[in-house]
Amino acid sequence: MNIVYALILGIWAYLCWYDALGPNFFMGTRPLIAGFVTGLVVGDVRTGLLIGGTLELMALGVYTYGGATIPEYSVGAILGTYFGKGQGFEVVFPWQSRLPCCLPR
């Protein structure tokens, strides 16, 4: 089954990269979309959305102005979702645990 995942996700990564260079039909360059579809393929949509959303937040502040190029976050979302599937990630919000440390007494 791993070879089937590798083929499907390889084709999906190619389509995401083609979408970045070509017509931009399905926004495959965005890590949230890439992580979501990868989560559908591997059967763990929650992990795909968590990893894709985290990489999307990292990518929001980095756009191409003045001819610069941005990193390829969609491949990171695909690989991160595949390797993280079924690991049982726990969603911890930073303000729940770190906020009392930052407040003045």
PDB file of C-alpha atoms in Angstrom:
ATOM      1  CA  MET A   1       0.000   0.000   0.000  1.00  0.00           C
ATOM      2  CA  ASN A   2       2.937   2.369   0.541  1.00  0.00           C
ATOM      3  CA  ILE A   3       3.837   2.296  -3.154  1.00  0.00           C
ATOM      4  CA  VAL A   4       0.269   3.290  -4.009  1.00  0.00           C
ATOM      5  CA  TYR A   5       0.477   6.212  -1.562  1.00  0.00           C
ATOM      6  CA  ALA A   6       3.835   7.195  -3.043  1.00  0.00           C
ATOM      7  CA  LEU A   7       2.455   7.213  -6.586  1.00  0.00           C
ATOM      8  CA  ILE A   8      -0.714   9.107  -5.713  1.00  0.00           C
ATOM      9  CA  LEU A   9       1.109  11.680  -3.587  1.00  0.00           C
ATOM     10  CA  GLY A  10       3.848  12.042  -6.203  1.00  0.00           C
ATOM     11  CA  ILE A  11       1.224  12.838  -8.826  1.00  0.00           C
ATOM     12  CA  TRP A  12      -0.470  15.210  -6.380  1.00  0.00           C
ATOM     13  CA  ALA A  13       2.841  17.015  -5.686  1.00  0.00           C
ATOM     14  CA  TYR A  14       3.407  17.325  -9.447  1.00  0.00           C
ATOM     15  CA  LEU A  15      -0.063  18.792  -9.919  1.00  0.00           C
ATOM     16  CA  CYS A  16       0.555  21.265  -7.084  1.00  0.00           C
ATOM     17  CA  TRP A  17       3.831  22.361  -8.638  1.00  0.00           C
ATOM     18  CA  TYR A  18       2.249  22.599 -12.110  1.00  0.00           C
ATOM     19  CA  ASP A  19      -0.478  24.731 -10.593  1.00  0.00           C
ATOM     20  CA  ALA A  20       2.181  27.068  -9.214  1.00  0.00           C
ATOM     21  CA  LEU A  21       3.830  27.508 -12.598  1.00  0.00           C
ATOM     22  CA  GLY A  22       0.757  27.363 -14.771  1.00  0.00           C
ATOM     23  CA  PRO A  23      -2.877  28.349 -14.724  1.00  0.00           C
ATOM     24  CA  ASN A  24      -3.529  28.272 -10.926  1.00  0.00           C
ATOM     25  CA  PHE A  25      -6.828  26.400 -11.195  1.00  0.00           C
ATOM     26  CA  PHE A  26      -7.227  24.732  -7.815  1.00  0.00           C
ATOM     27  CA  MET A  27      -4.781  26.665  -5.583  1.00  0.00           C
ATOM     28  CA  GLY A  28      -2.611  23.587  -5.081  1.00  0.00           C
ATOM     29  CA  THR A  29       0.313  25.801  -4.187  1.00  0.00           C
ATOM     30  CA  ARG A  30      -1.354  26.715  -0.901  1.00  0.00           C
ATOM     31  CA  PRO A  31      -0.280  24.344   1.883  1.00  0.00           C
ATOM     32  CA  LEU A  32      -3.782  24.198   3.357  1.00  0.00           C
ATOM     33  CA  ILE A  33      -5.206  22.742   0.135  1.00  0.00           C
ATOM     34  CA  ALA A  34      -2.233  20.402  -0.325  1.00  0.00           C
ATOM     35  CA  GLY A  35      -2.484  19.147   3.255  1.00  0.00           C
ATOM     36  CA  PHE A  36      -6.241  18.672   3.041  1.00  0.00           C
ATOM     37  CA  VAL A  37      -6.103  16.584  -0.136  1.00  0.00           C
ATOM     38  CA  THR A  38      -3.188  14.577   1.249  1.00  0.00           C
ATOM     39  CA  GLY A  39      -5.216  13.958   4.386  1.00  0.00           C
ATOM     40  CA  LEU A  40      -8.053  12.677   2.206  1.00  0.00           C
ATOM     41  CA  VAL A  41      -5.677  10.311   0.419  1.00  0.00           C
ATOM     42  CA  VAL A  42      -4.030   8.875   3.527  1.00  0.00           C
ATOM     43  CA  GLY A  43      -7.233   8.847   5.587  1.00  0.00           C
ATOM     44  CA  ASP A  44      -6.317  11.440   8.220  1.00  0.00           C
ATOM     45  CA  VAL A  45      -7.934  14.725   7.239  1.00  0.00           C
ATOM     46  CA  ARG A  46      -7.460  16.268  10.681  1.00  0.00           C
ATOM     47  CA  THR A  47      -3.694  15.904  10.518  1.00  0.00           C
ATOM     48  CA  GLY A  48      -3.698  17.246   6.961  1.00  0.00           C
ATOM     49  CA  LEU A  49      -5.586  20.343   8.044  1.00  0.00           C
ATOM     50  CA  LEU A  50      -3.403  20.870  11.123  1.00  0.00           C
ATOM     51  CA  ILE A  51      -0.130  20.618   9.234  1.00  0.00           C
ATOM     52  CA  GLY A  52      -1.431  22.457   6.182  1.00  0.00           C
ATOM     53  CA  GLY A  53      -2.884  25.226   8.337  1.00  0.00           C
ATOM     54  CA  THR A  54       0.360  25.639  10.265  1.00  0.00           C
ATOM     55  CA  LEU A  55       2.365  25.900   7.065  1.00  0.00           C
ATOM     56  CA  GLU A  56      -0.256  28.250   5.608  1.00  0.00           C
ATOM     57  CA  LEU A  57       0.247  30.610   8.543  1.00  0.00           C
ATOM     58  CA  MET A  58       4.000  30.472   7.972  1.00  0.00           C
ATOM     59  CA  ALA A  59       3.533  31.191   4.270  1.00  0.00           C
ATOM     60  CA  LEU A  60       1.155  34.133   4.704  1.00  0.00           C
ATOM     61  CA  GLY A  61       3.892  36.594   5.524  1.00  0.00           C
ATOM     62  CA  VAL A  62       6.216  35.513   2.728  1.00  0.00           C
ATOM     63  CA  TYR A  63       5.070  36.592  -0.726  1.00  0.00           C
ATOM     64  CA  THR A  64       7.027  37.409  -3.826  1.00  0.00           C
ATOM     65  CA  TYR A  65       7.681  41.108  -3.968  1.00  0.00           C
ATOM     66  CA  GLY A  66      10.451  42.428  -6.150  1.00  0.00           C
ATOM     67  CA  GLY A  67      11.350  39.159  -7.848  1.00  0.00           C
ATOM     68  CA  ALA A  68      12.022  37.083  -4.737  1.00  0.00           C
ATOM     69  CA  THR A  69      10.925  33.469  -4.593  1.00  0.00           C
ATOM     70  CA  ILE A  70       9.166  31.805  -1.697  1.00  0.00           C
ATOM     71  CA  PRO A  71       9.815  28.317  -0.329  1.00  0.00           C
ATOM     72  CA  GLU A  72       7.703  25.409  -1.557  1.00  0.00           C
ATOM     73  CA  TYR A  73       5.319  24.899   1.343  1.00  0.00           C
ATOM     74  CA  SER A  74       2.915  22.549  -0.458  1.00  0.00           C
ATOM     75  CA  VAL A  75       5.485  19.743  -0.646  1.00  0.00           C
ATOM     76  CA  GLY A  76       6.157  20.245   3.055  1.00  0.00           C
ATOM     77  CA  ALA A  77       2.435  19.896   3.742  1.00  0.00           C
ATOM     78  CA  ILE A  78       2.230  16.712   1.662  1.00  0.00           C
ATOM     79  CA  LEU A  79       5.236  15.057   3.294  1.00  0.00           C
ATOM     80  CA  GLY A  80       4.356  16.268   6.777  1.00  0.00           C
ATOM     81  CA  THR A  81       0.832  14.905   6.506  1.00  0.00           C
ATOM     82  CA  TYR A  82       2.010  11.565   5.156  1.00  0.00           C
ATOM     83  CA  PHE A  83       4.650  11.035   7.837  1.00  0.00           C
ATOM     84  CA  GLY A  84       2.420  12.385  10.599  1.00  0.00           C
ATOM     85  CA  LYS A  85      -0.696  10.360   9.808  1.00  0.00           C
ATOM     86  CA  GLY A  86      -2.112   8.439  12.711  1.00  0.00           C
ATOM     87  CA  GLN A  87       0.322   9.929  15.241  1.00  0.00           C
ATOM     88  CA  GLY A  88      -2.496  11.371  17.351  1.00  0.00           C
ATOM     89  CA  PHE A  89      -1.499  15.030  17.451  1.00  0.00           C
ATOM     90  CA  GLU A  90      -2.960  16.992  20.309  1.00  0.00           C
ATOM     91  CA  VAL A  91      -4.050  20.530  19.564  1.00  0.00           C
ATOM     92  CA  VAL A  92      -2.635  22.795  22.251  1.00  0.00           C
ATOM     93  CA  PHE A  93      -3.293  26.492  22.066  1.00  0.00           C
ATOM     94  CA  PRO A  94      -0.389  28.571  23.333  1.00  0.00           C
ATOM     95  CA  TRP A  95      -2.557  30.982  25.275  1.00  0.00           C
ATOM     96  CA  GLN A  96      -3.866  28.144  27.453  1.00  0.00           C
ATOM     97  CA  SER A  97      -0.494  27.162  28.850  1.00  0.00           C
ATOM     98  CA  ARG A  98       1.857  30.140  28.353  1.00  0.00           C
ATOM     99  CA  LEU A  99      -0.408  33.081  29.148  1.00  0.00           C
ATOM    100  CA  PRO A 100      -0.089  32.951  32.970  1.00  0.00           C
ATOM    101  CA  CYS A 101       3.707  33.144  32.595  1.00  0.00           C
ATOM    102  CA  CYS A 102       3.483  36.353  30.584  1.00  0.00           C
ATOM    103  CA  LEU A 103       1.074  38.260  32.787  1.00  0.00           C
ATOM    104  CA  PRO A 104       2.483  40.739  35.293  1.00  0.00           C
ATOM    105  CA  ARG A 105       1.840  39.979  38.954  1.00  0.00           C
TER     106      ARG A 105
END
